[in-house]
Short mmCIF file of C-alpha atoms in Angstrom, two decimals:
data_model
loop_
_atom_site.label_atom_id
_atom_site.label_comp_id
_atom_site.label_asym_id
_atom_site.label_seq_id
_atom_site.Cartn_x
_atom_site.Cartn_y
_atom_site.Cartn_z
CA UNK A 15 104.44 45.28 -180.06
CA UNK A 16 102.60 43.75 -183.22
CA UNK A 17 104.72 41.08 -183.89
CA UNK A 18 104.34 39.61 -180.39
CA UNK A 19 100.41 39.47 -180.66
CA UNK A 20 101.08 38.23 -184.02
CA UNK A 21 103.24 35.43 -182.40
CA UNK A 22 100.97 34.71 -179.68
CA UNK A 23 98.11 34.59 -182.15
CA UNK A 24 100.11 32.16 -184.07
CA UNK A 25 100.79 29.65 -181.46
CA UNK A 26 96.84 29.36 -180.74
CA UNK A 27 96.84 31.67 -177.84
CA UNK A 28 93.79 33.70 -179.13
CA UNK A 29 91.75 36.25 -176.88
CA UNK A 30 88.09 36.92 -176.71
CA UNK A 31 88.47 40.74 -177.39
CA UNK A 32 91.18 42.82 -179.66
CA UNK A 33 91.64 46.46 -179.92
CA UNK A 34 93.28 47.32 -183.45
CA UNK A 35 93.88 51.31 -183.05
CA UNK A 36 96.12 53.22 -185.39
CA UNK A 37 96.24 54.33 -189.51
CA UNK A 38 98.81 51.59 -190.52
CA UNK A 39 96.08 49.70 -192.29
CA UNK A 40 98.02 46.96 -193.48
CA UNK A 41 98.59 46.24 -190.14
CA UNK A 42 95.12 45.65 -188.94
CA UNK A 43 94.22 43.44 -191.90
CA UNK A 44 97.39 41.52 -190.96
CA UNK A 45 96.13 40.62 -187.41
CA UNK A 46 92.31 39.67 -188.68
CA UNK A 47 94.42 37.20 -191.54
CA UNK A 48 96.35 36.04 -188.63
CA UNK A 49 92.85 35.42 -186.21
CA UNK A 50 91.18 33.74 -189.38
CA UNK A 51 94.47 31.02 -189.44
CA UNK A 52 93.98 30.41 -185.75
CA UNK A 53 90.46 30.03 -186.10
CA UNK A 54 90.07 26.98 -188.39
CA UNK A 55 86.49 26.77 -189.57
CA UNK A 56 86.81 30.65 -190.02
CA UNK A 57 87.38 32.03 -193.18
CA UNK A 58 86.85 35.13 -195.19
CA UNK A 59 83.00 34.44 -195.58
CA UNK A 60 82.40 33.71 -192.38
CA UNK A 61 83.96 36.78 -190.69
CA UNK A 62 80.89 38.46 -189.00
CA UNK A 63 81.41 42.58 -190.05
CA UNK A 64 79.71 45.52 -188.27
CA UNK A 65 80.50 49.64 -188.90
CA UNK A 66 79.78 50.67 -185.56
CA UNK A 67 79.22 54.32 -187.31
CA UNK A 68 75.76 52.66 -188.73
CA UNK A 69 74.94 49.54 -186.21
CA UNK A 70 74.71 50.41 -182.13
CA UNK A 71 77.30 48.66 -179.90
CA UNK A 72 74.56 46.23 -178.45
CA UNK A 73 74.11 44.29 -182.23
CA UNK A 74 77.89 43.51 -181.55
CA UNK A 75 76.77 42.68 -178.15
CA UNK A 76 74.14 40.21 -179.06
CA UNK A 77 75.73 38.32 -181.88
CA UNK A 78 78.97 37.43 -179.80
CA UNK A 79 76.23 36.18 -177.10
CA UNK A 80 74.41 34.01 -179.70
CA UNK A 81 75.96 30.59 -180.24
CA UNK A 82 77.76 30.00 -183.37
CA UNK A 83 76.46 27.85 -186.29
CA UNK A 84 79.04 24.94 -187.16
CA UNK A 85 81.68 26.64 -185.43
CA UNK A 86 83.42 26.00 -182.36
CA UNK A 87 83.75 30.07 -182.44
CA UNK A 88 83.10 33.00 -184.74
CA UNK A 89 84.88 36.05 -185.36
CA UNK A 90 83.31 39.51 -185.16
CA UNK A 91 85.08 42.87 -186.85
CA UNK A 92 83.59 45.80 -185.10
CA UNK A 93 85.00 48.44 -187.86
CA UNK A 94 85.14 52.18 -187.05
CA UNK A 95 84.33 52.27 -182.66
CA UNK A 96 84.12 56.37 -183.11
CA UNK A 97 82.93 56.40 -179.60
CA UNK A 98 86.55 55.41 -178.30
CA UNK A 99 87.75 58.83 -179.98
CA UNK A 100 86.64 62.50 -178.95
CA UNK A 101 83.31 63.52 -181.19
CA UNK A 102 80.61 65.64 -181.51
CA UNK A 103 77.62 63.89 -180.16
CA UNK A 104 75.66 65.66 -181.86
CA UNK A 105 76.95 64.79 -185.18
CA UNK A 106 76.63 60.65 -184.14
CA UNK A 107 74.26 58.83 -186.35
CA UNK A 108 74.19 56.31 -183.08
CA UNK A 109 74.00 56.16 -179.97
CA UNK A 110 75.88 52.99 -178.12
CA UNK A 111 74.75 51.97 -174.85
CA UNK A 112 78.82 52.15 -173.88
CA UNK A 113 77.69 51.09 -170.16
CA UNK A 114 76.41 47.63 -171.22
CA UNK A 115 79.53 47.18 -173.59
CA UNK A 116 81.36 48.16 -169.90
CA UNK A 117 79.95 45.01 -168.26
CA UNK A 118 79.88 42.76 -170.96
CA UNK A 119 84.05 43.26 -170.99
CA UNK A 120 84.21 41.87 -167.62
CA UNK A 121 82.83 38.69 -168.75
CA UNK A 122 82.99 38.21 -173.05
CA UNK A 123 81.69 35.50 -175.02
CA UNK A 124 83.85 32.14 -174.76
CA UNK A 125 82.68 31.31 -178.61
CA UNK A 126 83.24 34.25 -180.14
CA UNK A 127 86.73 36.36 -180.38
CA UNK A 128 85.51 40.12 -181.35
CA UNK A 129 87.91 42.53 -183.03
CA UNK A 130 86.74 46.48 -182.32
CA UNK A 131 88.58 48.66 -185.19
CA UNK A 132 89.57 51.95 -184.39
CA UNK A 133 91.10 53.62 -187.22
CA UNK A 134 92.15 56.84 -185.85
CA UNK A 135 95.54 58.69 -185.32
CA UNK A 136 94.62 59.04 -181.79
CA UNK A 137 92.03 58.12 -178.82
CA UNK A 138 90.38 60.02 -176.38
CA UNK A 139 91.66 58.59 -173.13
CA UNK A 140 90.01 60.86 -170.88
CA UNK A 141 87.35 58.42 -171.32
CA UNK A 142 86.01 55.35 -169.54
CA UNK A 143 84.83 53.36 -172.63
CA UNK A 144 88.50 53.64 -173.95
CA UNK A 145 90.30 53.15 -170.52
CA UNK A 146 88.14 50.16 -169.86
CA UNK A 147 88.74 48.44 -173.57
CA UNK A 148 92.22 49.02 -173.62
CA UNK A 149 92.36 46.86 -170.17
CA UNK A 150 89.94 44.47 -171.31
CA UNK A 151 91.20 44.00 -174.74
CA UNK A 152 94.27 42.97 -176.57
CA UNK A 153 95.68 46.30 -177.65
CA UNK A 154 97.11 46.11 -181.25
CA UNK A 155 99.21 49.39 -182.17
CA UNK A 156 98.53 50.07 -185.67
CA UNK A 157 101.30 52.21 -186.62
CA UNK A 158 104.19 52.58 -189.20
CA UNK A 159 106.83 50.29 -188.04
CA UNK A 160 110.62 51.92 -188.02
CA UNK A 161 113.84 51.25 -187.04
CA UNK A 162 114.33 47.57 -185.47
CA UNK A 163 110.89 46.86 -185.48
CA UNK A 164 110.94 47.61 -189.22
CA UNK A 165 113.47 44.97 -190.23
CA UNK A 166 112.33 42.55 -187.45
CA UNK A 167 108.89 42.73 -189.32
CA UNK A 168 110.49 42.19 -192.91
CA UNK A 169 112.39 38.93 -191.43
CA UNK A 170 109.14 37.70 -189.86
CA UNK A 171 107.55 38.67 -193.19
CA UNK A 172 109.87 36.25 -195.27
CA UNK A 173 109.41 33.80 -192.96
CA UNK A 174 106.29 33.28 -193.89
CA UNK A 175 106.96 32.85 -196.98
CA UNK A 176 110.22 30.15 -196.65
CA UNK A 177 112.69 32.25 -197.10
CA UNK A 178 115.25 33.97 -195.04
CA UNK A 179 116.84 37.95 -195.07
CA UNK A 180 119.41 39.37 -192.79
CA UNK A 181 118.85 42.67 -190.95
CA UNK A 182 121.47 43.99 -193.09
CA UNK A 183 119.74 43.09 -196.06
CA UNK A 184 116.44 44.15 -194.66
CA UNK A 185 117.52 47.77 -194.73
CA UNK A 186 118.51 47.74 -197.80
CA UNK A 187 114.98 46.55 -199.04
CA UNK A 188 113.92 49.37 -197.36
CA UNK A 189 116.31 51.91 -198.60
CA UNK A 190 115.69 50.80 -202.04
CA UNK A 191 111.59 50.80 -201.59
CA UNK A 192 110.82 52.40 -198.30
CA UNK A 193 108.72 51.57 -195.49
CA UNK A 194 105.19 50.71 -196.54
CA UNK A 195 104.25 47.77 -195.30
CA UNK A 196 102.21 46.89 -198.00
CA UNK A 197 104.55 47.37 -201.04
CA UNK A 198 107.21 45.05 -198.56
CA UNK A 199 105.19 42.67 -198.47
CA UNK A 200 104.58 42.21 -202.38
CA UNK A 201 108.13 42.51 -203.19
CA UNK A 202 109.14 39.74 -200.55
CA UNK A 203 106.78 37.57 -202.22
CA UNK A 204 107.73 38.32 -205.58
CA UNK A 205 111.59 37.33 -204.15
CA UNK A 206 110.39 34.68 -202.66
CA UNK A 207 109.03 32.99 -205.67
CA UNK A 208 111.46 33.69 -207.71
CA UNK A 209 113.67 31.54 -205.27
CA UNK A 210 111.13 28.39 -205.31
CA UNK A 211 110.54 29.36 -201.41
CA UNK A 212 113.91 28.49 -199.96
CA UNK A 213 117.12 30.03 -199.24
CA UNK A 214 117.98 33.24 -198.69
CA UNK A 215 117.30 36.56 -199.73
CA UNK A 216 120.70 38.76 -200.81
CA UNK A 217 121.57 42.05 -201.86
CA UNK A 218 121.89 40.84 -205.76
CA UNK A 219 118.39 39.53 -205.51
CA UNK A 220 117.15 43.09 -204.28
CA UNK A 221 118.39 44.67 -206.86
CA UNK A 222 117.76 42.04 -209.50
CA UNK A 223 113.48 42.33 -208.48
CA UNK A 224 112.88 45.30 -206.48
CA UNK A 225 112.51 48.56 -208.42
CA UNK A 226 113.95 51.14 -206.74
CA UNK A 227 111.35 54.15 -206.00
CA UNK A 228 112.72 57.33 -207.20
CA UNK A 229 112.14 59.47 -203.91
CA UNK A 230 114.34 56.99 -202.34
CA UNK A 231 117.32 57.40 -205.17
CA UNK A 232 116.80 61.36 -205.08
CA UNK A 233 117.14 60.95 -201.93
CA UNK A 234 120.25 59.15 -202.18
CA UNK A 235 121.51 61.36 -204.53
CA UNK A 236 120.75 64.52 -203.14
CA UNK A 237 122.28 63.00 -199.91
CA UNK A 238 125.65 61.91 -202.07
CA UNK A 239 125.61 65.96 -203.35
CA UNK A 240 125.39 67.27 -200.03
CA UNK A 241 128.71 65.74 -198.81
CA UNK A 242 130.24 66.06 -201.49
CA UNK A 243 130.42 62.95 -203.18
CA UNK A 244 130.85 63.25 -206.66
CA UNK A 245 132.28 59.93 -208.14
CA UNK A 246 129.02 58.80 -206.30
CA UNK A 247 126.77 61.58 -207.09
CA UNK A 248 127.09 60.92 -211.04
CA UNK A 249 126.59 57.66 -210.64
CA UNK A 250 123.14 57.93 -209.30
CA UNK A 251 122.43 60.16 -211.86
CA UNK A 252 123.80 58.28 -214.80
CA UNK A 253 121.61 55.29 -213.04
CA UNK A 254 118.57 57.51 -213.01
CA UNK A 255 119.27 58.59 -217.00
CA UNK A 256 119.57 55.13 -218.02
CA UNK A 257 116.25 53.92 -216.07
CA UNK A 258 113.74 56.89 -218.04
CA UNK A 259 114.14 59.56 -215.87
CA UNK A 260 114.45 63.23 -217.51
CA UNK A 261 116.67 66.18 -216.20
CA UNK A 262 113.55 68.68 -215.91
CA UNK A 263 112.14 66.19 -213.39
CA UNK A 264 115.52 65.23 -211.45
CA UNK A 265 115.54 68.70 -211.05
CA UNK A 266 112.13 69.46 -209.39
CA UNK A 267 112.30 66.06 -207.30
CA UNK A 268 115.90 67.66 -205.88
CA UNK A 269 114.17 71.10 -205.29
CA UNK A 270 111.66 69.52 -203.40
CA UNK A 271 113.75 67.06 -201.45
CA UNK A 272 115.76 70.25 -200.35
CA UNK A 273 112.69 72.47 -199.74
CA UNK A 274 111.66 69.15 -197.22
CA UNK A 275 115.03 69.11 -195.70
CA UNK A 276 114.45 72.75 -194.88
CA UNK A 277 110.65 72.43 -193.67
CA UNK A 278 111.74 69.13 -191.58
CA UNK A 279 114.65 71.11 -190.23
CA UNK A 280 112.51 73.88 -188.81
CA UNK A 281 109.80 72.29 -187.57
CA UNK A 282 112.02 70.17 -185.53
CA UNK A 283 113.85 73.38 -183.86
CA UNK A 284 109.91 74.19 -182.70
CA UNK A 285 109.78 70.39 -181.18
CA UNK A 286 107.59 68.68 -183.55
CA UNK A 287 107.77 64.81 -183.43
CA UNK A 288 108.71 62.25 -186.27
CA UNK A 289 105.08 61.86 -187.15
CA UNK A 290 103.72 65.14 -186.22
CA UNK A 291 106.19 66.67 -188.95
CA UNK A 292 105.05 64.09 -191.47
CA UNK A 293 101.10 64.81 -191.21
CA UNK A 294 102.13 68.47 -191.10
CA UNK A 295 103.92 68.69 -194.10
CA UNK A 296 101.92 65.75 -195.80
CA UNK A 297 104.42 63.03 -196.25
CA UNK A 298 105.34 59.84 -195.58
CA UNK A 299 107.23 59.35 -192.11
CA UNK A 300 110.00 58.15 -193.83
CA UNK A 301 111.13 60.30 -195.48
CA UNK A 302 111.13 62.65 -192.30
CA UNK A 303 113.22 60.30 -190.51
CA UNK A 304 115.67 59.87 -193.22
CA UNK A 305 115.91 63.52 -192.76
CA UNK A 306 116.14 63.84 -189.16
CA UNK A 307 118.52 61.31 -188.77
CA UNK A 308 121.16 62.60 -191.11
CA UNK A 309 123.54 64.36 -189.16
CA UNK A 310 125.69 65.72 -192.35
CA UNK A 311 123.11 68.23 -193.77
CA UNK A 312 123.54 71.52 -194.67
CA UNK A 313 122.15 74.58 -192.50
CA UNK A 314 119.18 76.34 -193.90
CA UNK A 315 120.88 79.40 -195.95
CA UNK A 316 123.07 76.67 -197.71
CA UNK A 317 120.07 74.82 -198.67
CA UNK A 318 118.59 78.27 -199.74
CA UNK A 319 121.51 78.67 -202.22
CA UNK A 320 121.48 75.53 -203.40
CA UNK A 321 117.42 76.23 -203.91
CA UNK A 322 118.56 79.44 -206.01
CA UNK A 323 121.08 77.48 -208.03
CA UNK A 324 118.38 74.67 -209.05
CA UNK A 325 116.09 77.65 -209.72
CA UNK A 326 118.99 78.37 -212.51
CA UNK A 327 119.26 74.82 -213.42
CA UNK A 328 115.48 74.43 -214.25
CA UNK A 329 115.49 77.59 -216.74
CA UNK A 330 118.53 76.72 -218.69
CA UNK A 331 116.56 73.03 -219.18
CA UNK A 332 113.84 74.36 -220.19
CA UNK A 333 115.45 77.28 -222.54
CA UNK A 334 118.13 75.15 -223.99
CA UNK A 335 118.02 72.90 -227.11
CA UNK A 336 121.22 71.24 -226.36
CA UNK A 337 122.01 68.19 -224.47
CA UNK A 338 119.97 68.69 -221.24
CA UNK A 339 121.65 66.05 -219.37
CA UNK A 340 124.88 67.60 -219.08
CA UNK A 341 123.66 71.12 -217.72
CA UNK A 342 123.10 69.20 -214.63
CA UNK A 343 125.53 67.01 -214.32
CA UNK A 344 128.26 69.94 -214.38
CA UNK A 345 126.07 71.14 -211.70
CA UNK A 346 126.80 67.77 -209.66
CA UNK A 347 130.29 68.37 -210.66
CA UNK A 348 130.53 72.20 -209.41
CA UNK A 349 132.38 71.99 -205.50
CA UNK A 350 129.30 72.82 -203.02
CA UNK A 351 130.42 75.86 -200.95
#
């Protein structure tokens, strides 16, 4: 679990060698931040940098070995390890000597802490390189935080900035901006300096600072639709009128929240995963888990009416001269059968 390491890392217990696997991004340039802070003549200069797809293992090798210039230890980032994944060798621009990296885990440098990158979905375990490293090294799981670990993150995350958030509160961040890590991050510092770095962070503050994505309210308000909702349902969509956003558009966005909600639905009856639906179909993971773990959604031919009746929707906006915005809010106001 990241924030762990990340604890770990912050109370000075730093190991020689880390292995930072995954496509969460943000995550991996978190830990390195976090290595720099522990390290303290280290900073973003002095970070030694190496793209294993251009340099052969045994540079890495050699510059951990060589004793570090004014520093009681130096940091090494050995960015894309390919040879930890299953490849074409044929297609490799280098060839690592993988047995010498082998022995030199059994006994790393004790001045030099060196990070190995591996930015892939997943690794080729079948092989000894990548059992060896992942016993060797710290293992750092690079991937999109949900659930508990989500909102554990976002507290940690304010934290460091002085200021505090419940869990409750936490999820609604997310529900109003989703889950990238990144885009947290910047509006929990925005909050955060908005409060002078103390106290803490409330529902009326979210909403005051955080704009909301519009996937997220579609979502909401396709969700409100569904059950039948329509006190709430309006709402939304007066909300969504007043902040700039047009009928035509509302439209498609709902159309293609339902078309989701249909694609999610039967990939899951074939047993597709969380994250194998989300690669599949090309969006974020979640948005698929939204989906997956809303119990109160219509079966597939009800969605396929609904899909016909937007179909309507979208030619009477784009026929009509009138006021658009009421063609579909009597549709919001029509009882779903």
């Amino acid at each position: 679990m990241v924030n762990a390491i990340w604890k770990k890392i912050n109370e000075g217990n730093i190991e020689p060698v880390y292995l930072l696997t995954g496509t969460e991004r943000f995550l991996m340039d978190m830990t390195i931040k976090r290595l720099m802070k522990g390290l303290p003549d280290i900073d973003a200069d002095s970070v030694i940098r190496i793209d294993l797809e251009e340099t052969p293992i045994e540079v890495v090798i050699e510059e951990a070995d060589t004793l570090p210039f004014l520093e009681e230890k130096k940091l090494i980032v050995a960015n894309n390890a390919s040879f930890l994944k299953a490849s074409d060798k044929s297609k490799e621009k280098v060839i690592h000597n993988l047995t010498l990296l082998e022995k030199w885990l059994d006994n790393p440098s004790p001045t030099a802490i060196v990070v190995f990158i591996a930015p892939y979905e997943k690794l080729d375990g079948r092989k000894k390189i990548t059992k060896t490293l992942q016993q060797k090294a710290v293992v750092v799981e690079a991937i999109a935080l949900t659930g508990r670990d989500l909102l554990t993150w976002i507290q940690q995350e304010a934290g460091t900035k002085d200021v505090k958030i419940s869990p409750e509160n936490a999820q609604y961040l997310v529900d109003m901006n989703g889950d990238n890590l990144l885009s947290l991050s910047s509006e929990l510092t925005k909050m955060a300096m908005y409060m002078n770095g103390e106290g803490e962070i409330t529902k009326d503050t979210i909403e005051l600072l955080v704009p909301r994505l519009p996937e997220m309210d579609v979502f909401r308000l396709t969700e409100a639709y569904m059950t039948g909702n329509v006190k709430e349902t309006i709402k939304i969509y007066h909300d969504l009128l007043q902040n700039g956003e047009e009928p035509i558009m509302l439209t498609s966005l709902i159309a293609g929240q339902i078309r989701l909600m249909i694609h999610v639905s039967s990939l899951g009856k074939k047993g597709y995963q969380q994250q194998q639906i989300a690669k599949t179909l090309n969006v974020h993971p979640y948005r698929v888990k939204l989906i997956m773990e809303n119990r109160r959604i219509p079966k597939t031919e009800r969605l396929l009416l609904i899909l016909k009746k937007l179909a309507h929707i979208d030619y009477q906006l784009k026929s009509t001269g009138g006021k658009r915005e009421r063609v579909l809010e009597l549709f919001f106001m029509e009882p779903l059968k």
